[in-house]
C-alpha cells in the first residue's frame, strides 16, 4: 500500500476544477489523502514525512493542498507537523547558505502555506521574514561600499512578497494591523 499513498500525494488536487477536473479537491484531501495517510502513518511515518517535504519542494504549485493536508495532520499529530516545520526551516537555512534561489523562494512559500493552514503562527512567519531582511542588512554592513549586496536584498524582499501573495498571506498583513 506504500505506493498508494505516494501516488495520492503526487496527484493531490489533480482532479480539481483549477486543473480542468470536476472533483471537489476538499473532499479528495479530507476523505481520501488524509484517511490513507492516517492509516499508513504508523507503518511509514518517516517515509511519509520525507516524501511530503519532497513533494512540497518539487511541486510548488500544489503547496496549498499540502498545507491543508499537513494542517489536518496537525490536528491529530502535532509532533509530525512540528517536524515538517523544523525540517522546512532547516532546509531554508541550507538554501540560504548555498544561495539556492529557487529553493529559498519555494520554501518561504511553503512556510506561508503552513501558516495559512494554522500549522505555524503568523508571528513565526514574521520572525522568519525579519531574519531574512536583517541578513540582507548584515551583508550591507559587511560589504560597506560594495553594491553586490543590493541584488540579494532585492531578491529576499521579492521572495517575501511572492510568498505572501502566492499563499494568500496578505491576510497575515491584514491580521497583524
PDB file of C-alpha atoms in Angstrom:
ATOM      1  CA  UNK A   1       0.000   0.000   0.000  1.00  0.00           C
ATOM      2  CA  UNK A   2       3.011   2.328   0.338  1.00  0.00           C
ATOM      3  CA  UNK A   3       2.867   3.088  -3.380  1.00  0.00           C
ATOM      4  CA  UNK A   4      -0.777   4.097  -2.918  1.00  0.00           C
ATOM      5  CA  UNK A   5      -0.153   6.954  -0.520  1.00  0.00           C
ATOM      6  CA  UNK A   6       2.781   8.171  -2.621  1.00  0.00           C
ATOM      7  CA  UNK A   7       0.570   8.289  -5.700  1.00  0.00           C
ATOM      8  CA  UNK A   8      -2.131  10.137  -3.766  1.00  0.00           C
ATOM      9  CA  UNK A   9       0.359  12.769  -2.621  1.00  0.00           C
ATOM     10  CA  UNK A  10       1.728  13.220  -6.129  1.00  0.00           C
ATOM     11  CA  UNK A  11      -1.735  13.533  -7.631  1.00  0.00           C
ATOM     12  CA  UNK A  12      -3.284  15.641  -4.880  1.00  0.00           C
ATOM     13  CA  UNK A  13      -5.551  18.245  -6.411  1.00  0.00           C
ATOM     14  CA  UNK A  14      -5.129  16.979  -9.995  1.00  0.00           C
ATOM     15  CA  UNK A  15      -8.849  16.475 -10.487  1.00  0.00           C
ATOM     16  CA  UNK A  16      -9.973  19.773  -9.023  1.00  0.00           C
ATOM     17  CA  UNK A  17     -11.512  22.472 -11.264  1.00  0.00           C
ATOM     18  CA  UNK A  18      -8.298  24.526 -11.251  1.00  0.00           C
ATOM     19  CA  UNK A  19      -6.615  21.732 -13.252  1.00  0.00           C
ATOM     20  CA  UNK A  20      -9.551  21.083 -15.561  1.00  0.00           C
ATOM     21  CA  UNK A  21     -11.197  18.363 -13.478  1.00  0.00           C
ATOM     22  CA  UNK A  22     -14.569  18.213 -11.843  1.00  0.00           C
ATOM     23  CA  UNK A  23     -13.788  16.640  -8.466  1.00  0.00           C
ATOM     24  CA  UNK A  24     -14.002  18.603  -5.236  1.00  0.00           C
ATOM     25  CA  UNK A  25     -10.415  18.993  -4.021  1.00  0.00           C
ATOM     26  CA  UNK A  26     -11.561  19.397  -0.420  1.00  0.00           C
ATOM     27  CA  UNK A  27     -13.239  16.019  -0.491  1.00  0.00           C
ATOM     28  CA  UNK A  28     -10.159  14.472  -2.085  1.00  0.00           C
ATOM     29  CA  UNK A  29      -7.831  15.878   0.556  1.00  0.00           C
ATOM     30  CA  UNK A  30     -10.028  15.144   3.557  1.00  0.00           C
ATOM     31  CA  UNK A  31     -11.691  11.889   2.663  1.00  0.00           C
ATOM     32  CA  UNK A  32      -9.005  10.192   0.645  1.00  0.00           C
ATOM     33  CA  UNK A  33      -5.500  11.556   1.263  1.00  0.00           C
ATOM     34  CA  UNK A  34      -5.882  12.252   4.952  1.00  0.00           C
ATOM     35  CA  UNK A  35      -7.571   8.927   5.691  1.00  0.00           C
ATOM     36  CA  UNK A  36      -4.972   6.919   3.769  1.00  0.00           C
ATOM     37  CA  UNK A  37      -2.082   8.766   5.422  1.00  0.00           C
ATOM     38  CA  UNK A  38      -3.678   8.272   8.834  1.00  0.00           C
ATOM     39  CA  UNK A  39      -3.840   4.528   8.253  1.00  0.00           C
ATOM     40  CA  UNK A  40      -0.303   4.308   6.876  1.00  0.00           C
ATOM     41  CA  UNK A  41       1.265   6.669   9.410  1.00  0.00           C
ATOM     42  CA  UNK A  42       2.339   4.084  11.978  1.00  0.00           C
ATOM     43  CA  UNK A  43       3.933   1.869   9.333  1.00  0.00           C
ATOM     44  CA  UNK A  44       5.619   4.529   7.225  1.00  0.00           C
ATOM     45  CA  UNK A  45       5.842   7.756   9.222  1.00  0.00           C
ATOM     46  CA  UNK A  46       9.447   8.547   8.241  1.00  0.00           C
ATOM     47  CA  UNK A  47       8.758   7.839   4.575  1.00  0.00           C
ATOM     48  CA  UNK A  48       5.592   9.955   4.638  1.00  0.00           C
ATOM     49  CA  UNK A  49       7.480  12.784   6.327  1.00  0.00           C
ATOM     50  CA  UNK A  50      10.308  12.806   3.768  1.00  0.00           C
ATOM     51  CA  UNK A  51       8.044  12.332   0.763  1.00  0.00           C
ATOM     52  CA  UNK A  52       5.707  15.124   1.840  1.00  0.00           C
ATOM     53  CA  UNK A  53       8.656  17.519   2.127  1.00  0.00           C
ATOM     54  CA  UNK A  54       9.953  16.455  -1.284  1.00  0.00           C
ATOM     55  CA  UNK A  55       6.524  16.928  -2.834  1.00  0.00           C
ATOM     56  CA  UNK A  56       6.230  20.434  -1.412  1.00  0.00           C
ATOM     57  CA  UNK A  57       9.605  21.375  -2.898  1.00  0.00           C
ATOM     58  CA  UNK A  58       9.171  19.614  -6.242  1.00  0.00           C
ATOM     59  CA  UNK A  59       5.505  20.503  -6.814  1.00  0.00           C
ATOM     60  CA  UNK A  60       5.258  24.111  -5.586  1.00  0.00           C
ATOM     61  CA  UNK A  61       2.013  24.718  -7.478  1.00  0.00           C
ATOM     62  CA  UNK A  62       0.388  22.236  -5.072  1.00  0.00           C
ATOM     63  CA  UNK A  63       1.686  23.856  -1.877  1.00  0.00           C
ATOM     64  CA  UNK A  64      -1.816  24.988  -0.810  1.00  0.00           C
ATOM     65  CA  UNK A  65      -3.003  21.362  -0.970  1.00  0.00           C
ATOM     66  CA  UNK A  66      -0.011  20.098   1.013  1.00  0.00           C
ATOM     67  CA  UNK A  67      -0.520  22.888   3.547  1.00  0.00           C
ATOM     68  CA  UNK A  68      -4.143  21.860   4.095  1.00  0.00           C
ATOM     69  CA  UNK A  69      -3.159  18.203   4.420  1.00  0.00           C
ATOM     70  CA  UNK A  70      -0.432  19.000   6.961  1.00  0.00           C
ATOM     71  CA  UNK A  71      -2.906  21.235   8.804  1.00  0.00           C
ATOM     72  CA  UNK A  72      -5.295  18.288   9.101  1.00  0.00           C
ATOM     73  CA  UNK A  73      -2.495  16.020  10.278  1.00  0.00           C
ATOM     74  CA  UNK A  74      -1.531  18.693  12.816  1.00  0.00           C
ATOM     75  CA  UNK A  75      -4.954  18.361  14.447  1.00  0.00           C
ATOM     76  CA  UNK A  76      -4.182  14.736  15.322  1.00  0.00           C
ATOM     77  CA  UNK A  77      -0.398  14.708  15.489  1.00  0.00           C
ATOM     78  CA  UNK A  78       1.328  17.962  16.384  1.00  0.00           C
ATOM     79  CA  UNK A  79       4.753  16.309  16.513  1.00  0.00           C
ATOM     80  CA  UNK A  80       4.562  15.331  12.846  1.00  0.00           C
ATOM     81  CA  UNK A  81       3.633  18.866  11.792  1.00  0.00           C
ATOM     82  CA  UNK A  82       6.323  20.318  14.072  1.00  0.00           C
ATOM     83  CA  UNK A  83       8.848  18.036  12.397  1.00  0.00           C
ATOM     84  CA  UNK A  84       7.720  19.275   8.981  1.00  0.00           C
ATOM     85  CA  UNK A  85       8.147  22.890  10.094  1.00  0.00           C
ATOM     86  CA  UNK A  86      11.564  22.226  11.665  1.00  0.00           C
ATOM     87  CA  UNK A  87      12.790  20.363   8.579  1.00  0.00           C
ATOM     88  CA  UNK A  88      11.480  23.121   6.309  1.00  0.00           C
ATOM     89  CA  UNK A  89      13.280  25.774   8.337  1.00  0.00           C
ATOM     90  CA  UNK A  90      16.490  23.699   8.273  1.00  0.00           C
ATOM     91  CA  UNK A  91      16.133  23.300   4.503  1.00  0.00           C
ATOM     92  CA  UNK A  92      15.600  27.054   4.209  1.00  0.00           C
ATOM     93  CA  UNK A  93      18.802  27.695   6.173  1.00  0.00           C
ATOM     94  CA  UNK A  94      20.647  25.297   3.873  1.00  0.00           C
ATOM     95  CA  UNK A  95      19.202  27.010   0.794  1.00  0.00           C
ATOM     96  CA  UNK A  96      20.269  30.407   2.138  1.00  0.00           C
ATOM     97  CA  UNK A  97      23.763  29.105   2.842  1.00  0.00           C
ATOM     98  CA  UNK A  98      24.126  27.591  -0.642  1.00  0.00           C
ATOM     99  CA  UNK A  99      22.300  30.544  -2.252  1.00  0.00           C
ATOM    100  CA  UNK A 100      19.802  28.246  -3.972  1.00  0.00           C
ATOM    101  CA  UNK A 101      17.328  30.918  -5.043  1.00  0.00           C
ATOM    102  CA  UNK A 102      14.574  28.653  -6.328  1.00  0.00           C
ATOM    103  CA  UNK A 103      14.607  26.617  -3.141  1.00  0.00           C
ATOM    104  CA  UNK A 104      14.545  29.754  -0.963  1.00  0.00           C
ATOM    105  CA  UNK A 105      11.510  31.061  -2.828  1.00  0.00           C
ATOM    106  CA  UNK A 106       9.652  27.733  -2.692  1.00  0.00           C
ATOM    107  CA  UNK A 107      10.392  27.090   0.986  1.00  0.00           C
ATOM    108  CA  UNK A 108       9.222  30.564   2.000  1.00  0.00           C
ATOM    109  CA  UNK A 109       6.054  29.951   0.034  1.00  0.00           C
ATOM    110  CA  UNK A 110       5.620  26.585   1.776  1.00  0.00           C
ATOM    111  CA  UNK A 111       6.088  28.131   5.223  1.00  0.00           C
ATOM    112  CA  UNK A 112       3.493  30.767   4.391  1.00  0.00           C
ATOM    113  CA  UNK A 113       1.160  27.990   3.197  1.00  0.00           C
ATOM    114  CA  UNK A 114       1.640  26.236   6.534  1.00  0.00           C
ATOM    115  CA  UNK A 115       0.741  29.489   8.264  1.00  0.00           C
ATOM    116  CA  UNK A 116      -2.462  29.717   6.214  1.00  0.00           C
ATOM    117  CA  UNK A 117      -3.330  26.195   7.412  1.00  0.00           C
ATOM    118  CA  UNK A 118      -2.675  27.216  11.023  1.00  0.00           C
ATOM    119  CA  UNK A 119       0.294  24.884  11.395  1.00  0.00           C
ATOM    120  CA  UNK A 120       2.547  27.781  12.359  1.00  0.00           C
ATOM    121  CA  UNK A 121       1.641  31.146  13.790  1.00  0.00           C
ATOM    122  CA  UNK A 122       1.751  34.400  11.816  1.00  0.00           C
ATOM    123  CA  UNK A 123       4.356  35.666  14.283  1.00  0.00           C
ATOM    124  CA  UNK A 124       6.686  32.820  13.288  1.00  0.00           C
ATOM    125  CA  UNK A 125       6.462  33.834   9.645  1.00  0.00           C
ATOM    126  CA  UNK A 126       7.103  37.468  10.571  1.00  0.00           C
ATOM    127  CA  UNK A 127      10.197  36.386  12.531  1.00  0.00           C
ATOM    128  CA  UNK A 128      11.436  34.433   9.521  1.00  0.00           C
ATOM    129  CA  UNK A 129      10.915  37.456   7.279  1.00  0.00           C
ATOM    130  CA  UNK A 130      12.650  39.752   9.774  1.00  0.00           C
ATOM    131  CA  UNK A 131      15.609  37.371   9.984  1.00  0.00           C
ATOM    132  CA  UNK A 132      15.850  37.280   6.213  1.00  0.00           C
ATOM    133  CA  UNK A 133      15.750  41.064   5.952  1.00  0.00           C
ATOM    134  CA  UNK A 134      18.273  41.514   8.762  1.00  0.00           C
ATOM    135  CA  UNK A 135      20.660  39.140   6.989  1.00  0.00           C
ATOM    136  CA  UNK A 136      20.384  41.343   3.913  1.00  0.00           C
ATOM    137  CA  UNK A 137      21.198  44.356   6.099  1.00  0.00           C
ATOM    138  CA  UNK A 138      24.153  42.470   7.602  1.00  0.00           C
ATOM    139  CA  UNK A 139      25.501  41.863   4.124  1.00  0.00           C
ATOM    140  CA  UNK A 140      25.275  45.611   3.565  1.00  0.00           C
ATOM    141  CA  UNK A 141      27.237  46.337   6.758  1.00  0.00           C
ATOM    142  CA  UNK A 142      29.936  43.764   5.988  1.00  0.00           C
ATOM    143  CA  UNK A 143      30.357  44.947   2.425  1.00  0.00           C
ATOM    144  CA  UNK A 144      30.334  48.673   3.091  1.00  0.00           C
ATOM    145  CA  UNK A 145      30.719  50.440  -0.172  1.00  0.00           C
ATOM    146  CA  UNK A 146      30.144  47.262  -2.184  1.00  0.00           C
ATOM    147  CA  UNK A 147      26.952  47.303  -4.218  1.00  0.00           C
ATOM    148  CA  UNK A 148      26.835  43.479  -4.535  1.00  0.00           C
ATOM    149  CA  UNK A 149      24.515  43.218  -1.542  1.00  0.00           C
ATOM    150  CA  UNK A 150      21.679  45.012  -3.336  1.00  0.00           C
ATOM    151  CA  UNK A 151      20.610  42.174  -5.678  1.00  0.00           C
ATOM    152  CA  UNK A 152      20.492  39.737  -2.770  1.00  0.00           C
ATOM    153  CA  UNK A 153      18.472  42.111  -0.609  1.00  0.00           C
ATOM    154  CA  UNK A 154      16.118  42.754  -3.522  1.00  0.00           C
ATOM    155  CA  UNK A 155      15.720  39.016  -4.039  1.00  0.00           C
ATOM    156  CA  UNK A 156      14.891  38.452  -0.361  1.00  0.00           C
ATOM    157  CA  UNK A 157      12.222  41.153  -0.496  1.00  0.00           C
ATOM    158  CA  UNK A 158      10.856  39.627  -3.705  1.00  0.00           C
ATOM    159  CA  UNK A 159      10.677  36.182  -2.038  1.00  0.00           C
ATOM    160  CA  UNK A 160       8.822  37.582   0.947  1.00  0.00           C
ATOM    161  CA  UNK A 161       6.282  39.417  -1.182  1.00  0.00           C
ATOM    162  CA  UNK A 162       5.835  36.449  -3.525  1.00  0.00           C
ATOM    163  CA  UNK A 163       5.263  34.055  -0.635  1.00  0.00           C
ATOM    164  CA  UNK A 164       2.636  36.366   0.812  1.00  0.00           C
ATOM    165  CA  UNK A 165       0.782  36.692  -2.472  1.00  0.00           C
ATOM    166  CA  UNK A 166       1.080  33.074  -3.580  1.00  0.00           C
ATOM    167  CA  UNK A 167      -0.177  31.713  -0.276  1.00  0.00           C
ATOM    168  CA  UNK A 168      -2.874  34.268   0.380  1.00  0.00           C
ATOM    169  CA  UNK A 169      -0.559  35.575   3.062  1.00  0.00           C
ATOM    170  CA  UNK A 170      -1.746  39.089   2.503  1.00  0.00           C
ATOM    171  CA  UNK A 171      -4.272  38.175   5.217  1.00  0.00           C
ATOM    172  CA  UNK A 172      -1.269  37.947   7.513  1.00  0.00           C
ATOM    173  CA  UNK A 173      -0.546  41.624   6.978  1.00  0.00           C
ATOM    174  CA  UNK A 174      -4.207  42.466   7.467  1.00  0.00           C
ATOM    175  CA  UNK A 175      -4.493  40.384  10.664  1.00  0.00           C
ATOM    176  CA  UNK A 176      -1.428  41.993  12.228  1.00  0.00           C
ATOM    177  CA  UNK A 177      -2.579  45.562  11.623  1.00  0.00           C
TER     178      UNK A 177
END
